[in-house]
PDB file of C-alpha atoms in Angstrom:
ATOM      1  CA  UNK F 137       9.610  31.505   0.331  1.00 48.00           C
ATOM      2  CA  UNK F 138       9.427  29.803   3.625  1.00 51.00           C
ATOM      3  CA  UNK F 139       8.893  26.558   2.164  1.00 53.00           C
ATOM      4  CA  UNK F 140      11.307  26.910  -0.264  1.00 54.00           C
ATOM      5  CA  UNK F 141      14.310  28.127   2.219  1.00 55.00           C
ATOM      6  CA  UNK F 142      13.120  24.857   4.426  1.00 55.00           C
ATOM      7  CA  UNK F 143      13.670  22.610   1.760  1.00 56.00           C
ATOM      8  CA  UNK F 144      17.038  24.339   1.020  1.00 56.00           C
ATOM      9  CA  UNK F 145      18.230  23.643   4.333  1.00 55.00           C
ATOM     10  CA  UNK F 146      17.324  20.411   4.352  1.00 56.00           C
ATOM     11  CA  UNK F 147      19.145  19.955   1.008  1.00 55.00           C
ATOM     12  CA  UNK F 148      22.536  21.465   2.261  1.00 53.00           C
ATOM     13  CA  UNK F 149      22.172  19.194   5.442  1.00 52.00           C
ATOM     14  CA  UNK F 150      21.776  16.044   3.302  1.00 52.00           C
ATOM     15  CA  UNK F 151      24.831  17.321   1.301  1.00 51.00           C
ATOM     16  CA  UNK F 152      26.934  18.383   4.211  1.00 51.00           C
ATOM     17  CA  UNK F 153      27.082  21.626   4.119  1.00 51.00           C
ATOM     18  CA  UNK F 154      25.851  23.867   7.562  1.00 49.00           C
ATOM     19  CA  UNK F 155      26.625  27.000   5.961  1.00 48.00           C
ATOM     20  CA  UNK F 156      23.235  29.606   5.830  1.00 47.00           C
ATOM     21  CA  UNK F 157      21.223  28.920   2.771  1.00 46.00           C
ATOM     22  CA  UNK F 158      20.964  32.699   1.806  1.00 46.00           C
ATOM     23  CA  UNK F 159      24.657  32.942   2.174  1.00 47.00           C
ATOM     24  CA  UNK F 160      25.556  29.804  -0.086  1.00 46.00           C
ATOM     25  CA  UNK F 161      23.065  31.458  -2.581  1.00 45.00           C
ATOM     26  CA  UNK F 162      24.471  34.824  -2.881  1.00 45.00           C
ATOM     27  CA  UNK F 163      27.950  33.790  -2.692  1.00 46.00           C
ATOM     28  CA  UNK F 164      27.003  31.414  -5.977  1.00 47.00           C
ATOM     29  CA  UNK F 165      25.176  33.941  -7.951  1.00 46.00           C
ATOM     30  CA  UNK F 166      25.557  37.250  -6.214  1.00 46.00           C
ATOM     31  CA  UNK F 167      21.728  37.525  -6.071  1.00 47.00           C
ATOM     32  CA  UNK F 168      19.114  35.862  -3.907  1.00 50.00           C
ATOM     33  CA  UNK F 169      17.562  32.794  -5.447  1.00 52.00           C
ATOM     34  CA  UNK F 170      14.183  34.265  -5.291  1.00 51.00           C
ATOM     35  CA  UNK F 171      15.148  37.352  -7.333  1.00 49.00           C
ATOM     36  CA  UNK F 172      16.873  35.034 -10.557  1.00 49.00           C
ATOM     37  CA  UNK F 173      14.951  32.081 -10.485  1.00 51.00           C
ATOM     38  CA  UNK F 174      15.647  28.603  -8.818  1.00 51.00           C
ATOM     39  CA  UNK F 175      17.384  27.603 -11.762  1.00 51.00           C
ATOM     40  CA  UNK F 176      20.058  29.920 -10.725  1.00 53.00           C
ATOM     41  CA  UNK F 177      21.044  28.314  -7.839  1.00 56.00           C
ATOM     42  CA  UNK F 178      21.183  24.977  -9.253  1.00 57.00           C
ATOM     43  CA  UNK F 179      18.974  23.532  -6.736  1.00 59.00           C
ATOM     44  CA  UNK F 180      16.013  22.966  -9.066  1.00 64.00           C
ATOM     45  CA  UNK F 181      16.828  19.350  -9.386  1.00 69.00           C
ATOM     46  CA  UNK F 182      17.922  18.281  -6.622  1.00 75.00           C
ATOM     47  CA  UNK F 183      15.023  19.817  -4.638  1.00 77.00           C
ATOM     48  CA  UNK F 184      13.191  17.719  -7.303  1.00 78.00           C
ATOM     49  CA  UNK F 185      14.673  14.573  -6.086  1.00 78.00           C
ATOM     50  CA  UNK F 186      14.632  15.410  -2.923  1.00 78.00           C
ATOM     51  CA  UNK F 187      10.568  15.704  -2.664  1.00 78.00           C
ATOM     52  CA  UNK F 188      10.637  12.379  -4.834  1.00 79.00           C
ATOM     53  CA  UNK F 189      12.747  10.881  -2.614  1.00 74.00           C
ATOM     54  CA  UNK F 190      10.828  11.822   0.567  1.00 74.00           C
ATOM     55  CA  UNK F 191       7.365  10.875  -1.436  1.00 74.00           C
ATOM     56  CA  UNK F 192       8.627   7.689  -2.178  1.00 70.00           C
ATOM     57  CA  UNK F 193      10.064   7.160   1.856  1.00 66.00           C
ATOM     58  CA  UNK F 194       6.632   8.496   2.888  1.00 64.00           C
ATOM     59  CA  UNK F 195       4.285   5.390   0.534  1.00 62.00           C
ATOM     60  CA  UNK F 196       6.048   2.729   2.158  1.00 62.00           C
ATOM     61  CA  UNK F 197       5.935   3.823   5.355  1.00 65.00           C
ATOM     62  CA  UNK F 198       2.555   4.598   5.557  1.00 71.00           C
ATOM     63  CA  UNK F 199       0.938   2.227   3.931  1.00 74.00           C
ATOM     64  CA  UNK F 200      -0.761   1.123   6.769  1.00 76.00           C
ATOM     65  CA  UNK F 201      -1.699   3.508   8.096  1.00 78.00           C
ATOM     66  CA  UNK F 202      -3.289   5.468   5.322  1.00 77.00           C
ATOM     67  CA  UNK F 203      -5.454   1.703   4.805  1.00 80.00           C
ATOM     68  CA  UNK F 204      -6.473   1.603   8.232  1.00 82.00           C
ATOM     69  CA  UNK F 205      -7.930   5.180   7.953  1.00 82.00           C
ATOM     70  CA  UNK F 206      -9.600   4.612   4.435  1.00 84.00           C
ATOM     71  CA  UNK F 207     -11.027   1.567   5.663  1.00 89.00           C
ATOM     72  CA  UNK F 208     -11.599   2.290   8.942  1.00 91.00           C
ATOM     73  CA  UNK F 209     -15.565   1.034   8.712  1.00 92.00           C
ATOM     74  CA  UNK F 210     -14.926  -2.121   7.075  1.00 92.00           C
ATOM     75  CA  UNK F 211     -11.949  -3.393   9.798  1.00 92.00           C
ATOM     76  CA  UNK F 212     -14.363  -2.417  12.908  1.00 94.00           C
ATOM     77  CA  UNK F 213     -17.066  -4.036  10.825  1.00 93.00           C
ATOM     78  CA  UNK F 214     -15.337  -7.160  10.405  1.00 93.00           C
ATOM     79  CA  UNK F 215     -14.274  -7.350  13.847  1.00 94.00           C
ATOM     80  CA  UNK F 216     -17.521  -6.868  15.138  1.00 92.00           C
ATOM     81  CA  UNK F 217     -18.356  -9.699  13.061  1.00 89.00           C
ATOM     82  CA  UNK F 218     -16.068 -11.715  13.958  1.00 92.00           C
ATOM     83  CA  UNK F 219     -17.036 -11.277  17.623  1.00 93.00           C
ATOM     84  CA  UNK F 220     -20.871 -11.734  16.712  1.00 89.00           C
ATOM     85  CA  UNK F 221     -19.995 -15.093  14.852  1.00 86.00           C
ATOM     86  CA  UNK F 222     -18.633 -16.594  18.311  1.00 91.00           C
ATOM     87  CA  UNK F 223     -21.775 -15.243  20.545  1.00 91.00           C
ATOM     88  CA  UNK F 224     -24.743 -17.853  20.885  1.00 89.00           C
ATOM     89  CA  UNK F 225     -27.144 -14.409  20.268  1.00 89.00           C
ATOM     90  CA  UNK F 226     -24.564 -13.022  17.264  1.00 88.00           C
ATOM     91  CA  UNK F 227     -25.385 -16.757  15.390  1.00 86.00           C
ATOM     92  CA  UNK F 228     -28.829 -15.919  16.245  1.00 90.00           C
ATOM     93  CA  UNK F 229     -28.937 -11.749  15.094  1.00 90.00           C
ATOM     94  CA  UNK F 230     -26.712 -13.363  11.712  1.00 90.00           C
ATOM     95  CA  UNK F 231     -28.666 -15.823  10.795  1.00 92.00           C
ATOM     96  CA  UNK F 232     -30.951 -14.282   7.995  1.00 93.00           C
ATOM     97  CA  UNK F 233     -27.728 -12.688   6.798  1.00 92.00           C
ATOM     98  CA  UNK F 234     -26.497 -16.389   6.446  1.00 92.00           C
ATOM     99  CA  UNK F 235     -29.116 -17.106   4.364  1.00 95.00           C
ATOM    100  CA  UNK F 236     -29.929 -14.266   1.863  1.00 96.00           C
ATOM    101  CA  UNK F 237     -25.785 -15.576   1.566  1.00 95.00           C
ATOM    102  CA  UNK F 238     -26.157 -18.852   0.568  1.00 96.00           C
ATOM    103  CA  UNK F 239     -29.698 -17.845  -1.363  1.00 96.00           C
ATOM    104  CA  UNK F 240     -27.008 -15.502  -3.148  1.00 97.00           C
ATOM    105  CA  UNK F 241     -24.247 -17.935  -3.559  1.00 96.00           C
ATOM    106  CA  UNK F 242     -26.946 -20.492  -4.846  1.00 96.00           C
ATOM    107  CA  UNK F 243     -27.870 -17.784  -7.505  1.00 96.00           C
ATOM    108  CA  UNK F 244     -25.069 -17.138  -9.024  1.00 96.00           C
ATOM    109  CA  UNK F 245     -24.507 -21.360  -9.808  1.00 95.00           C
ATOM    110  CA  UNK F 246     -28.178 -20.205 -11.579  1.00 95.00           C
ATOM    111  CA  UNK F 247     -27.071 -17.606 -13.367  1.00 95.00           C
ATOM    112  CA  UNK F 248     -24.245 -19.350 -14.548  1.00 95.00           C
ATOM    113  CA  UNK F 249     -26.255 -22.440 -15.937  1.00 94.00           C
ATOM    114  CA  UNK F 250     -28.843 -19.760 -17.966  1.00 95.00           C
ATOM    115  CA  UNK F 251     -26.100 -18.222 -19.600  1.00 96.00           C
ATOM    116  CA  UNK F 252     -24.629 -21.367 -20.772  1.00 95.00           C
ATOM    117  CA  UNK F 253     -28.352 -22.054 -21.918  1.00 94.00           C
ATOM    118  CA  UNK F 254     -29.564 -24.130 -18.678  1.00 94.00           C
ATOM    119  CA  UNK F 255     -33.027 -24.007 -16.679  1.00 94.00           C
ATOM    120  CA  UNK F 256     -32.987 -23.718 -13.101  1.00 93.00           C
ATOM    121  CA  UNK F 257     -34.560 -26.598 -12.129  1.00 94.00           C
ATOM    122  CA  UNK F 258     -34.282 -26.121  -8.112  1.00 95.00           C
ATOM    123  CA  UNK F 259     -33.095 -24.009  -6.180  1.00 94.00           C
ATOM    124  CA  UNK F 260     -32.627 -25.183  -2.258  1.00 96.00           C
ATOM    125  CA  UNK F 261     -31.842 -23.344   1.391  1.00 96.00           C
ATOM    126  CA  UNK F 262     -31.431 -25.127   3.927  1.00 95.00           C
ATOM    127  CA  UNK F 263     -32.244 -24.288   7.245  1.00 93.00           C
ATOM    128  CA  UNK F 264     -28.610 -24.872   8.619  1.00 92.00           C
ATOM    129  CA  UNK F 265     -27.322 -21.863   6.212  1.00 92.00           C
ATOM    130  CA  UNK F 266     -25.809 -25.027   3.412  1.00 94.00           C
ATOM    131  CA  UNK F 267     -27.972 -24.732   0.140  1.00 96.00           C
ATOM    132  CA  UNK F 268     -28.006 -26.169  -3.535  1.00 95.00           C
ATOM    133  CA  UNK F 269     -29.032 -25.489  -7.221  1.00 95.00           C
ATOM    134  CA  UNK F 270     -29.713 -28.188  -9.949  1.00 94.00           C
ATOM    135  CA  UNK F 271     -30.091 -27.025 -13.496  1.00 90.00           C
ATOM    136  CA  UNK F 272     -31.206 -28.588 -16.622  1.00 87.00           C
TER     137      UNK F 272
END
């Protein structure tokens, strides 16, 4: 009932009207609202639209914020990546990740050129993280 009486006030302030919400209610039907119904008071759609409306106000706003807490360990992942990329020892603690990258990189060119009916003929890293794949 609480809930419902907040969102009733915020209704009659978005309409104008600063009368009490119980009052408007039994002056309109002579009963409360909670002992008829909400259709009674005729607020059953616009309290509708009202939720939709502030639904739809709260997506775009928050957007951001509701990504930056899903994803909170992939951004401070990335930026510590970042950072590691520009450190002398980061290049050097990366550096097998650079390659099982390019080994991947180079496998899927393989992969490719079997399932168009190729042969991996070679399959190259190179020690400076660059790589290649011939196929047949």
């Amino acid at each position: 009932r609480r809930y419902h009486s907040e969102i009733m006030q915020n209704i009659n302030y978005r309409n104008g009207n600063d009368d009490d919400v119980n009052n408007t209610n039994n002056n309109r039907t002579g009963v409360g609202c909670e002992l008829v119904g909400p259709d009674a008071c005729g607020n059953d759609m616009r309290e509708e639209k009202l939720l939709e409306a502030q639904k739809r106000d709260d997506e775009g706003r928050n957007f951001v914020t509701r990504f930056i807490q899903r994803e909170k360990f992939l951004l401070i992942a990335s930026v510590v990546f970042i950072i590691l990329l520009n450190l002398e020892t980061g290049r050097f603690v990366l550096y097998p990740f650079e390659l099982f990258t390019t080994w991947v990189h180079e496998m899927s060119h393989g992969t490719a050129a079997m399932l168009m009916g190729g042969k991996i003929a070679d399959l190259v890293v190179n020690k400076n993280g660059s790589g290649y794949c011939s196929y047949s």
